[in-house]
Amino acid sequence: MSDMGPGRRSLRERLLSSGAMAPDWAFAFDAVPRGLFLPEVMWPSAEGERVVVSRTDDLEEWQRWADTDVSIVTQWDDGDHTGLERGELATSSGSMPGVVFDMLRELLVFDGAKVLEIGTGTGWCAALLSARLGETNVVSVEIDEAVAKAAREALDAAGWHPELVVGDGLLGWPDGAPYDRVLVTAGVREVPRAWIDQTRPGGVLVMPWGPIFTGQTALVRLVVNDDGTASGHFVGATRFMHVRSQRGEWPRHRDYLPDGWPADTRESTTSLTASDVLPEDDYAAVDFVLGLLVPDCVHAHGRSPRGTMTMWIYGLGDLSWAAAYFDEETPSASRVYQGGPRSLWNEVETAYRWWTEQGKPGHEQFGLTITTEGHQHPWLGEPSTLVRHIRE
Ligand SMILES: C[S@@+](CC[C@H](N)C(=O)[O-])C[C@H]1O[C@@H](n2cnc3c(N)ncnc32)[C@H](O)[C@@H]1O
């Protein structure tokens, strides 16, 4: 630790004092400087905005960001985008150190545990796992060839040689199975059975999981049972880029309402307010819970031309839609418009009322079971209390 710069030293202290980094991971932090895994040009997150930093132009600034507890985008648009401007979609990154160590802590590793990582990204995490568990116990899978190549070069230069695989991590890596631990560093909406099948009974999987309704995910820790199921609690909210095939296509408004309000639009009112269902906090439990109960839809919000906060909900797979115009002057009677086979607003309102009746439980009170057939069953409190989808 003696040759650590002040920025890295202070990050270390922060991670330890916040409890994100368990003491048994401090040695790995010391052995693996994050800066060795970050590219020449990168886009750290500064108060929600992405700024661009170049090592050649400003080494000090570049190093300051490398030692800061923020996520850093390292690739846009699956590599199609080049240049210094930000691209459309962040497709690879160095995850926030606090989140990386949260995940490593939740993984509950033991000396000599064999780990499969999905989403090599920069390679920093694979190096941390190698430092903690030995490089022969680490396999990491990355879908993007260029990202994997850069990670391999960085790992080689830093002196770590875990097994790196270029391929679709949703298939796991059967050649290295069975694993004691699986760490997924990209968000998933569907947990592939392959990951569970390749893990020993009693083994642990940690991943960011979230329904399509929201960009938010929650970290879940699943333990593999003897009967081949896997189950466990969520351990807190997070936000992650999703695995490639589960990003989800954003629907086009004009496909739902090509000519304004259709003649069969159903009108009603609601007493829910914008702050009930559109929290300012990106990590609020309500967003996650609505997604657990109301499947196969996404939502957006904005202000109408008259300045009214509006929530739009679009069904996926059918053309159901709903719009709630939150009336700040008469909040008990905001107007709702719905169309298509599902009444999506009614589903959201029923879900919200259910959550309120349960005492507004947070992420940690929910859990997830994956059955032997690969079905996903979220639950509240204990695995037998299933959270069921609402369909109206
Ligand atoms: C947030 S980054 C991973 C951060 C990384 N663990 C680190 O330490 O820097 C997510 C990575 O997952 C990769 N990815 C996306 N879908 C994937 C898939 N199906 N299989 C393997 N990797 C995938 C992305 O290309 C991206 O590099």
CSV table of C-alpha atoms and ligand atoms in Angstrom, one decimal:
chain,number,residue,atom,x,y,z
A,1,MET,CA,0.0,0.0,0.0
A,2,SER,CA,3.0,2.3,0.5
A,3,ASP,CA,3.3,3.2,-3.2
A,4,MET,CA,-0.4,4.2,-3.4
A,5,GLY,CA,-1.2,7.8,-4.5
A,6,PRO,CA,-3.4,9.9,-2.2
A,7,GLY,CA,-6.4,9.5,-4.4
A,8,ARG,CA,-6.3,5.7,-4.4
A,9,ARG,CA,-5.5,5.7,-0.7
A,10,SER,CA,-8.6,7.8,0.1
A,11,LEU,CA,-10.8,5.6,-2.2
A,12,ARG,CA,-9.5,2.6,-0.2
A,13,GLU,CA,-10.4,4.2,3.1
A,14,ARG,CA,-13.9,5.2,1.8
A,15,LEU,CA,-14.6,1.7,0.6
A,16,LEU,CA,-13.6,0.2,3.9
A,17,SER,CA,-15.3,2.7,6.1
A,18,SER,CA,-18.6,2.5,4.1
A,19,GLY,CA,-18.5,-1.3,4.5
A,20,ALA,CA,-18.6,-1.8,0.7
A,21,MET,CA,-15.2,-3.5,0.8
A,22,ALA,CA,-15.0,-6.4,3.2
A,23,PRO,CA,-11.5,-6.5,4.9
A,24,ASP,CA,-10.6,-9.7,3.2
A,25,TRP,CA,-10.8,-7.9,-0.2
A,26,ALA,CA,-8.4,-5.1,0.8
A,27,PHE,CA,-5.3,-7.1,-0.2
A,28,ALA,CA,-6.8,-7.5,-3.7
A,29,PHE,CA,-7.6,-3.7,-3.9
A,30,ASP,CA,-4.0,-3.0,-3.0
A,31,ALA,CA,-2.6,-5.5,-5.5
A,32,VAL,CA,-4.7,-4.3,-8.5
A,33,PRO,CA,-4.7,-0.6,-9.3
A,34,ARG,CA,-7.9,0.2,-11.3
A,35,GLY,CA,-6.0,2.7,-13.5
A,36,LEU,CA,-4.1,-0.2,-15.1
A,37,PHE,CA,-7.4,-1.3,-16.7
A,38,LEU,CA,-8.8,2.0,-17.9
A,39,PRO,CA,-8.3,3.2,-21.5
A,40,GLU,CA,-6.6,6.3,-22.8
A,41,VAL,CA,-9.9,8.0,-23.4
A,42,MET,CA,-12.8,7.4,-21.0
A,43,TRP,CA,-16.1,8.9,-19.9
A,44,PRO,CA,-16.6,9.0,-16.1
A,45,SER,CA,-19.9,9.9,-14.6
A,46,ALA,CA,-19.9,13.3,-13.0
A,47,GLU,CA,-23.1,14.1,-11.2
A,48,GLY,CA,-25.1,12.0,-13.7
A,49,GLU,CA,-23.4,13.5,-16.8
A,50,ARG,CA,-20.7,11.8,-18.7
A,51,VAL,CA,-17.5,13.9,-19.1
A,52,VAL,CA,-14.6,12.9,-21.4
A,53,VAL,CA,-11.1,12.5,-20.1
A,54,SER,CA,-7.9,11.8,-22.0
A,55,ARG,CA,-4.8,10.5,-20.4
A,56,THR,CA,-2.6,12.2,-23.0
A,57,ASP,CA,-4.2,15.5,-22.6
A,58,ASP,CA,-4.5,15.6,-18.8
A,59,LEU,CA,-2.8,12.7,-16.9
A,60,GLU,CA,-3.6,14.2,-13.5
A,61,GLU,CA,-7.4,14.6,-14.2
A,62,TRP,CA,-7.4,11.1,-15.8
A,63,GLN,CA,-5.8,9.6,-12.6
A,64,ARG,CA,-8.2,11.5,-10.4
A,65,TRP,CA,-11.2,9.9,-12.1
A,66,ALA,CA,-9.5,6.4,-12.0
A,67,ASP,CA,-9.4,6.8,-8.2
A,68,THR,CA,-12.9,8.1,-7.8
A,69,ASP,CA,-15.9,6.0,-6.8
A,70,VAL,CA,-17.8,6.4,-10.1
A,71,SER,CA,-18.6,4.2,-13.1
A,72,ILE,CA,-16.5,5.0,-16.2
A,73,VAL,CA,-17.8,4.3,-19.7
A,74,THR,CA,-15.1,2.7,-21.9
A,75,GLN,CA,-17.2,1.8,-25.0
A,76,TRP,CA,-20.2,3.3,-26.8
A,77,ASP,CA,-22.6,1.6,-29.2
A,78,ASP,CA,-20.9,-1.8,-29.2
A,79,GLY,CA,-17.7,-0.1,-30.6
A,80,ASP,CA,-19.4,1.5,-33.6
A,81,HIS,CA,-18.8,5.0,-32.1
A,82,THR,CA,-15.4,6.5,-32.1
A,83,GLY,CA,-14.1,9.9,-31.2
A,84,LEU,CA,-14.3,12.0,-28.1
A,85,GLU,CA,-18.0,12.8,-28.1
A,86,ARG,CA,-20.2,10.5,-26.1
A,87,GLY,CA,-22.2,8.0,-28.1
A,88,GLU,CA,-25.8,6.9,-27.8
A,89,LEU,CA,-25.6,3.8,-25.6
A,90,ALA,CA,-22.9,2.9,-23.1
A,91,THR,CA,-22.0,-0.7,-23.9
A,92,SER,CA,-18.9,-1.3,-21.7
A,93,SER,CA,-17.6,0.3,-18.6
A,94,GLY,CA,-15.5,0.0,-15.5
A,95,SER,CA,-18.1,-0.4,-12.8
A,96,MET,CA,-18.2,1.8,-9.8
A,97,PRO,CA,-15.6,0.5,-7.3
A,98,GLY,CA,-18.2,0.7,-4.5
A,99,VAL,CA,-20.6,-1.5,-6.5
A,100,VAL,CA,-17.8,-3.9,-7.5
A,101,PHE,CA,-16.8,-4.5,-3.9
A,102,ASP,CA,-20.5,-4.7,-2.8
A,103,MET,CA,-20.8,-7.6,-5.3
A,104,LEU,CA,-17.5,-9.2,-4.3
A,105,ARG,CA,-18.6,-9.0,-0.6
A,106,GLU,CA,-22.0,-10.6,-1.4
A,107,LEU,CA,-20.3,-13.4,-3.3
A,108,LEU,CA,-19.0,-14.8,0.0
A,109,VAL,CA,-15.9,-16.3,-1.5
A,110,PHE,CA,-13.6,-18.7,0.3
A,111,ASP,CA,-9.9,-19.5,-0.4
A,112,GLY,CA,-9.6,-21.6,-3.5
A,113,ALA,CA,-13.2,-21.0,-4.7
A,114,LYS,CA,-13.6,-21.4,-8.5
A,115,VAL,CA,-15.4,-18.3,-10.0
A,116,LEU,CA,-17.1,-17.6,-13.3
A,117,GLU,CA,-17.4,-13.9,-14.2
A,118,ILE,CA,-19.8,-12.8,-16.9
A,119,GLY,CA,-18.9,-9.5,-18.5
A,120,THR,CA,-15.1,-9.1,-18.4
A,121,GLY,CA,-15.3,-5.4,-19.4
A,122,THR,CA,-12.0,-3.7,-18.5
A,123,GLY,CA,-10.7,-6.8,-16.7
A,124,TRP,CA,-10.3,-5.0,-13.3
A,125,CYS,CA,-12.8,-7.4,-11.6
A,126,ALA,CA,-11.2,-10.5,-13.1
A,127,ALA,CA,-7.8,-9.2,-11.8
A,128,LEU,CA,-9.3,-8.6,-8.3
A,129,LEU,CA,-10.8,-12.1,-8.3
A,130,SER,CA,-7.4,-13.5,-9.5
A,131,ALA,CA,-5.6,-11.6,-6.6
A,132,ARG,CA,-8.0,-13.0,-4.0
A,133,LEU,CA,-8.5,-16.5,-5.3
A,134,GLY,CA,-5.6,-17.3,-7.6
A,135,GLU,CA,-5.8,-16.8,-11.4
A,136,THR,CA,-6.3,-20.5,-12.1
A,137,ASN,CA,-9.6,-20.3,-10.3
A,138,VAL,CA,-11.0,-17.5,-12.4
A,139,VAL,CA,-12.8,-17.7,-15.8
A,140,SER,CA,-14.3,-14.5,-17.3
A,141,VAL,CA,-16.5,-14.3,-20.4
A,142,GLU,CA,-16.9,-11.2,-22.6
A,143,ILE,CA,-19.1,-11.0,-25.6
A,144,ASP,CA,-17.3,-8.1,-27.4
A,145,GLU,CA,-14.1,-9.1,-29.1
A,146,ALA,CA,-12.5,-5.6,-28.9
A,147,VAL,CA,-13.4,-5.2,-25.2
A,148,ALA,CA,-12.0,-8.7,-24.5
A,149,LYS,CA,-8.8,-7.9,-26.4
A,150,ALA,CA,-8.2,-4.8,-24.4
A,151,ALA,CA,-8.9,-6.6,-21.1
A,152,ARG,CA,-6.5,-9.4,-22.0
A,153,GLU,CA,-3.7,-6.8,-22.8
A,154,ALA,CA,-4.4,-5.0,-19.6
A,155,LEU,CA,-4.4,-8.2,-17.5
A,156,ASP,CA,-1.2,-9.4,-19.2
A,157,ALA,CA,0.5,-6.1,-18.5
A,158,ALA,CA,-0.6,-6.1,-14.9
A,159,GLY,CA,0.7,-9.7,-14.5
A,160,TRP,CA,-2.6,-11.6,-14.1
A,161,HIS,CA,-3.6,-14.5,-16.3
A,162,PRO,CA,-7.2,-15.7,-15.6
A,163,GLU,CA,-8.9,-17.7,-18.3
A,164,LEU,CA,-10.6,-15.3,-20.7
A,165,VAL,CA,-13.4,-16.4,-23.1
A,166,VAL,CA,-14.9,-14.4,-25.9
A,167,GLY,CA,-18.5,-15.5,-26.3
A,168,ASP,CA,-22.0,-15.1,-25.1
A,169,GLY,CA,-21.9,-15.3,-21.3
A,170,LEU,CA,-25.6,-16.4,-21.2
A,171,LEU,CA,-24.3,-19.8,-22.0
A,172,GLY,CA,-21.8,-19.7,-19.1
A,173,TRP,CA,-18.6,-21.7,-19.8
A,174,PRO,CA,-19.3,-25.4,-19.4
A,175,ASP,CA,-15.6,-26.3,-19.9
A,176,GLY,CA,-14.7,-24.8,-16.6
A,177,ALA,CA,-17.7,-26.1,-14.6
A,178,PRO,CA,-18.5,-26.8,-11.9
A,179,TYR,CA,-18.1,-23.3,-10.3
A,180,ASP,CA,-18.4,-22.4,-6.6
A,181,ARG,CA,-19.4,-18.8,-7.5
A,182,VAL,CA,-20.8,-16.9,-10.4
A,183,LEU,CA,-20.4,-13.1,-10.6
A,184,VAL,CA,-22.4,-11.3,-13.3
A,185,THR,CA,-21.4,-7.7,-14.0
A,186,ALA,CA,-24.1,-6.8,-16.4
A,187,GLY,CA,-27.8,-6.6,-15.7
A,188,VAL,CA,-30.2,-9.5,-16.5
A,189,ARG,CA,-33.9,-9.7,-16.9
A,190,GLU,CA,-33.9,-13.5,-17.3
A,191,VAL,CA,-31.4,-15.7,-15.4
A,192,PRO,CA,-30.1,-18.4,-17.8
A,193,ARG,CA,-30.4,-22.0,-16.4
A,194,ALA,CA,-26.9,-22.6,-17.7
A,195,TRP,CA,-25.4,-20.5,-14.9
A,196,ILE,CA,-27.2,-22.6,-12.2
A,197,ASP,CA,-26.5,-25.9,-14.0
A,198,GLN,CA,-22.7,-25.0,-14.0
A,199,THR,CA,-22.7,-24.2,-10.3
A,200,ARG,CA,-22.2,-26.7,-7.5
A,201,PRO,CA,-25.1,-27.2,-5.0
A,202,GLY,CA,-24.5,-24.7,-2.2
A,203,GLY,CA,-22.7,-22.4,-4.7
A,204,VAL,CA,-23.6,-18.7,-4.9
A,205,LEU,CA,-24.5,-16.4,-7.8
A,206,VAL,CA,-24.5,-12.6,-7.5
A,207,MET,CA,-26.0,-10.5,-10.3
A,208,PRO,CA,-28.0,-7.3,-11.0
A,209,TRP,CA,-31.5,-8.4,-11.9
A,210,GLY,CA,-34.5,-6.3,-12.9
A,211,PRO,CA,-37.7,-6.4,-14.8
A,212,ILE,CA,-38.2,-4.7,-18.1
A,213,PHE,CA,-40.4,-2.0,-16.6
A,214,THR,CA,-37.4,-0.1,-15.2
A,215,GLY,CA,-33.8,0.6,-16.0
A,216,GLN,CA,-33.1,0.0,-12.3
A,217,THR,CA,-31.8,-3.4,-11.2
A,218,ALA,CA,-31.4,-5.0,-7.8
A,219,LEU,CA,-28.4,-7.1,-6.7
A,220,VAL,CA,-29.6,-10.6,-6.0
A,221,ARG,CA,-27.7,-13.4,-4.2
A,222,LEU,CA,-28.9,-16.8,-5.3
A,223,VAL,CA,-27.8,-20.0,-3.6
A,224,VAL,CA,-28.1,-23.2,-5.6
A,225,ASN,CA,-30.2,-25.9,-3.8
A,226,ASP,CA,-29.7,-29.7,-4.0
A,227,ASP,CA,-32.9,-30.0,-6.1
A,228,GLY,CA,-31.4,-27.8,-8.8
A,229,THR,CA,-33.4,-24.7,-8.0
A,230,ALA,CA,-31.7,-21.4,-6.9
A,231,SER,CA,-33.1,-18.9,-4.5
A,232,GLY,CA,-32.1,-15.9,-2.4
A,233,HIS,CA,-32.8,-12.3,-1.3
A,234,PHE,CA,-32.2,-9.1,-3.1
A,235,VAL,CA,-29.5,-7.1,-1.3
A,236,GLY,CA,-30.1,-3.6,-2.6
A,237,ALA,CA,-30.8,-1.4,-5.7
A,238,THR,CA,-28.2,-0.7,-8.3
A,239,ARG,CA,-28.0,0.3,-12.0
A,240,PHE,CA,-26.1,-1.7,-14.7
A,241,MET,CA,-25.9,-1.9,-18.4
A,242,HIS,CA,-27.8,-5.0,-19.5
A,243,VAL,CA,-26.4,-8.1,-21.2
A,244,ARG,CA,-26.6,-7.6,-25.0
A,245,SER,CA,-29.6,-9.7,-25.8
A,246,GLN,CA,-31.7,-8.5,-22.8
A,247,ARG,CA,-31.3,-4.7,-23.4
A,248,GLY,CA,-34.9,-4.5,-24.7
A,249,GLU,CA,-36.1,-2.4,-27.7
A,250,TRP,CA,-37.7,0.9,-26.8
A,251,PRO,CA,-41.2,1.0,-28.4
A,252,ARG,CA,-42.2,3.8,-30.7
A,253,HIS,CA,-45.0,6.0,-29.6
A,254,ARG,CA,-46.4,6.3,-33.1
A,255,ASP,CA,-47.0,2.5,-33.3
A,256,TYR,CA,-49.4,2.8,-30.4
A,257,LEU,CA,-51.1,6.1,-31.2
A,258,PRO,CA,-50.6,6.8,-34.9
A,259,ASP,CA,-53.4,9.4,-35.1
A,260,GLY,CA,-53.9,10.9,-31.6
A,261,TRP,CA,-56.5,9.4,-29.2
A,262,PRO,CA,-58.3,6.4,-30.7
A,263,ALA,CA,-62.1,6.4,-30.6
A,264,ASP,CA,-62.2,3.5,-28.1
A,265,THR,CA,-59.9,5.3,-25.6
A,266,ARG,CA,-61.0,4.5,-22.0
A,267,GLU,CA,-61.0,7.5,-19.7
A,268,SER,CA,-61.0,7.5,-15.9
A,269,THR,CA,-59.4,9.3,-13.0
A,270,THR,CA,-56.8,8.4,-10.4
A,271,SER,CA,-55.8,9.7,-6.9
A,272,LEU,CA,-52.2,8.6,-7.3
A,273,THR,CA,-49.7,11.4,-7.7
A,274,ALA,CA,-46.6,11.7,-9.8
A,275,SER,CA,-44.5,11.4,-6.7
A,276,ASP,CA,-46.1,8.1,-5.9
A,277,VAL,CA,-45.2,6.4,-9.1
A,278,LEU,CA,-42.4,8.6,-10.6
A,279,PRO,CA,-39.9,9.0,-7.8
A,280,GLU,CA,-37.0,11.3,-8.2
A,281,ASP,CA,-34.7,8.8,-6.7
A,282,ASP,CA,-33.4,6.4,-9.4
A,283,TYR,CA,-33.0,3.7,-6.8
A,284,ALA,CA,-36.5,4.0,-5.3
A,285,ALA,CA,-38.1,0.6,-4.5
A,286,VAL,CA,-41.4,1.6,-6.0
A,287,ASP,CA,-40.0,1.4,-9.5
A,288,PHE,CA,-38.6,-2.1,-8.9
A,289,VAL,CA,-41.8,-3.3,-7.3
A,290,LEU,CA,-44.1,-2.0,-10.0
A,291,GLY,CA,-41.9,-3.9,-12.4
A,292,LEU,CA,-42.2,-7.1,-10.4
A,293,LEU,CA,-46.0,-7.0,-10.5
A,294,VAL,CA,-46.7,-5.5,-13.9
A,295,PRO,CA,-44.9,-7.5,-16.6
A,296,ASP,CA,-44.1,-6.9,-20.2
A,297,CYS,CA,-44.3,-3.1,-20.3
A,298,VAL,CA,-42.1,0.0,-20.1
A,299,HIS,CA,-42.8,3.5,-18.9
A,300,ALA,CA,-41.6,7.0,-19.8
A,301,HIS,CA,-42.5,10.4,-18.3
A,302,GLY,CA,-42.4,14.0,-19.4
A,303,ARG,CA,-44.4,17.3,-19.2
A,304,SER,CA,-47.4,17.9,-21.5
A,305,PRO,CA,-47.5,21.2,-23.5
A,306,ARG,CA,-49.5,22.6,-20.6
A,307,GLY,CA,-46.8,21.6,-18.1
A,308,THR,CA,-48.6,18.6,-16.6
A,309,MET,CA,-46.4,15.8,-15.5
A,310,THR,CA,-47.4,12.8,-17.5
A,311,MET,CA,-46.6,9.1,-17.3
A,312,TRP,CA,-46.8,6.9,-20.4
A,313,ILE,CA,-46.9,3.1,-20.2
A,314,TYR,CA,-46.4,0.9,-23.3
A,315,GLY,CA,-47.3,-2.8,-23.4
A,316,LEU,CA,-44.7,-5.0,-25.1
A,317,GLY,CA,-46.1,-7.8,-27.3
A,318,ASP,CA,-49.4,-6.1,-27.7
A,319,LEU,CA,-50.3,-2.4,-28.4
A,320,SER,CA,-51.8,-1.6,-25.0
A,321,TRP,CA,-51.0,1.9,-23.7
A,322,ALA,CA,-51.9,4.2,-20.9
A,323,ALA,CA,-51.2,7.8,-20.0
A,324,ALA,CA,-51.8,9.5,-16.6
A,325,TYR,CA,-51.8,13.3,-16.5
A,326,PHE,CA,-51.0,14.2,-12.9
A,327,ASP,CA,-53.1,17.3,-12.0
A,328,GLU,CA,-51.2,19.2,-9.3
A,329,GLU,CA,-54.3,21.4,-8.5
A,330,THR,CA,-56.8,18.5,-8.2
A,331,PRO,CA,-54.5,15.6,-7.3
A,332,SER,CA,-57.3,13.3,-6.3
A,333,ALA,CA,-58.8,13.4,-9.8
A,334,SER,CA,-55.9,13.2,-12.3
A,335,ARG,CA,-57.1,12.1,-15.8
A,336,VAL,CA,-56.1,8.7,-17.1
A,337,TYR,CA,-56.4,7.5,-20.8
A,338,GLN,CA,-56.0,3.8,-21.8
A,339,GLY,CA,-56.3,1.7,-24.9
A,340,GLY,CA,-55.6,-1.8,-26.1
A,341,PRO,CA,-56.3,-5.2,-24.6
A,342,ARG,CA,-54.6,-4.5,-21.2
A,343,SER,CA,-55.6,-1.7,-18.9
A,344,LEU,CA,-52.0,-0.9,-18.0
A,345,TRP,CA,-52.8,2.0,-15.7
A,346,ASN,CA,-55.2,-0.2,-13.6
A,347,GLU,CA,-52.4,-2.7,-13.3
A,348,VAL,CA,-49.9,-0.1,-12.1
A,349,GLU,CA,-52.5,1.3,-9.6
A,350,THR,CA,-53.4,-2.2,-8.3
A,351,ALA,CA,-49.6,-2.9,-7.9
A,352,TYR,CA,-49.0,0.3,-6.1
A,353,ARG,CA,-52.0,-0.3,-3.7
A,354,TRP,CA,-50.7,-3.8,-3.0
A,355,TRP,CA,-47.2,-2.5,-2.2
A,356,THR,CA,-48.8,0.1,0.2
A,357,GLU,CA,-50.8,-2.6,1.9
A,358,GLN,CA,-47.7,-4.6,2.5
A,359,GLY,CA,-46.1,-1.6,4.3
A,360,LYS,CA,-44.0,-0.4,1.3
A,361,PRO,CA,-41.3,-3.1,1.6
A,362,GLY,CA,-37.8,-2.3,0.2
A,363,HIS,CA,-35.7,-4.3,-2.2
A,364,GLU,CA,-34.1,-6.4,0.6
A,365,GLN,CA,-37.4,-7.8,1.6
A,366,PHE,CA,-38.0,-9.4,-1.8
A,367,GLY,CA,-36.3,-12.5,-3.2
A,368,LEU,CA,-36.1,-14.5,-6.3
A,369,THR,CA,-36.3,-18.3,-7.1
A,370,ILE,CA,-35.3,-19.9,-10.3
A,371,THR,CA,-37.1,-23.2,-10.8
A,372,THR,CA,-35.5,-26.3,-12.4
A,373,GLU,CA,-37.5,-25.4,-15.6
A,374,GLY,CA,-35.9,-21.9,-15.5
A,375,HIS,CA,-39.0,-20.0,-14.5
A,376,GLN,CA,-38.4,-16.9,-12.3
A,377,HIS,CA,-40.5,-16.5,-9.2
A,378,PRO,CA,-40.1,-13.3,-7.2
A,379,TRP,CA,-41.3,-13.5,-3.6
A,380,LEU,CA,-41.8,-11.3,-0.6
A,381,GLY,CA,-40.3,-12.3,2.8
A,382,GLU,CA,-40.0,-16.0,2.1
A,383,PRO,CA,-39.9,-18.1,-1.0
A,384,SER,CA,-43.4,-19.5,-0.4
A,385,THR,CA,-45.0,-16.0,-0.6
A,386,LEU,CA,-44.9,-15.5,-4.3
A,387,VAL,CA,-45.3,-12.0,-5.9
A,388,ARG,CA,-47.8,-12.6,-8.7
A,389,HIS,CA,-48.2,-10.6,-11.9
A,390,ILE,CA,-51.3,-8.4,-12.2
A,391,ARG,CA,-53.2,-8.7,-15.5
A,392,GLU,CA,-56.3,-6.4,-16.0
B,1,LIG,C1,-20.4,-3.2,-16.8
B,1,LIG,S1,-19.3,-4.0,-17.9
B,1,LIG,C2,-18.4,-5.1,-16.9
B,1,LIG,C3,-17.4,-4.4,-15.9
B,1,LIG,C4,-16.3,-5.3,-15.6
B,1,LIG,N1,-16.6,-6.4,-14.8
B,1,LIG,C5,-15.1,-4.5,-15.0
B,1,LIG,O1,-14.5,-4.9,-14.0
B,1,LIG,O2,-14.7,-3.6,-15.7
B,1,LIG,C6,-20.4,-5.1,-18.7
B,1,LIG,C7,-19.7,-5.9,-19.8
B,1,LIG,O3,-20.6,-7.0,-20.1
B,1,LIG,C8,-20.4,-7.3,-21.5
B,1,LIG,N2,-21.5,-8.2,-21.9
B,1,LIG,C9,-22.8,-7.8,-22.3
B,1,LIG,N3,-23.5,-8.8,-22.7
B,1,LIG,C10,-22.7,-9.9,-22.5
B,1,LIG,C11,-22.9,-11.3,-22.7
B,1,LIG,N4,-24.1,-11.8,-23.2
B,1,LIG,N5,-21.9,-12.1,-22.4
B,1,LIG,C12,-20.7,-11.7,-21.9
B,1,LIG,N6,-20.5,-10.3,-21.7
B,1,LIG,C13,-21.5,-9.5,-22.0
B,1,LIG,C14,-20.3,-6.0,-22.1
B,1,LIG,O4,-19.7,-6.0,-23.4
B,1,LIG,C15,-19.5,-5.2,-21.1
B,1,LIG,O5,-18.1,-5.3,-21.4
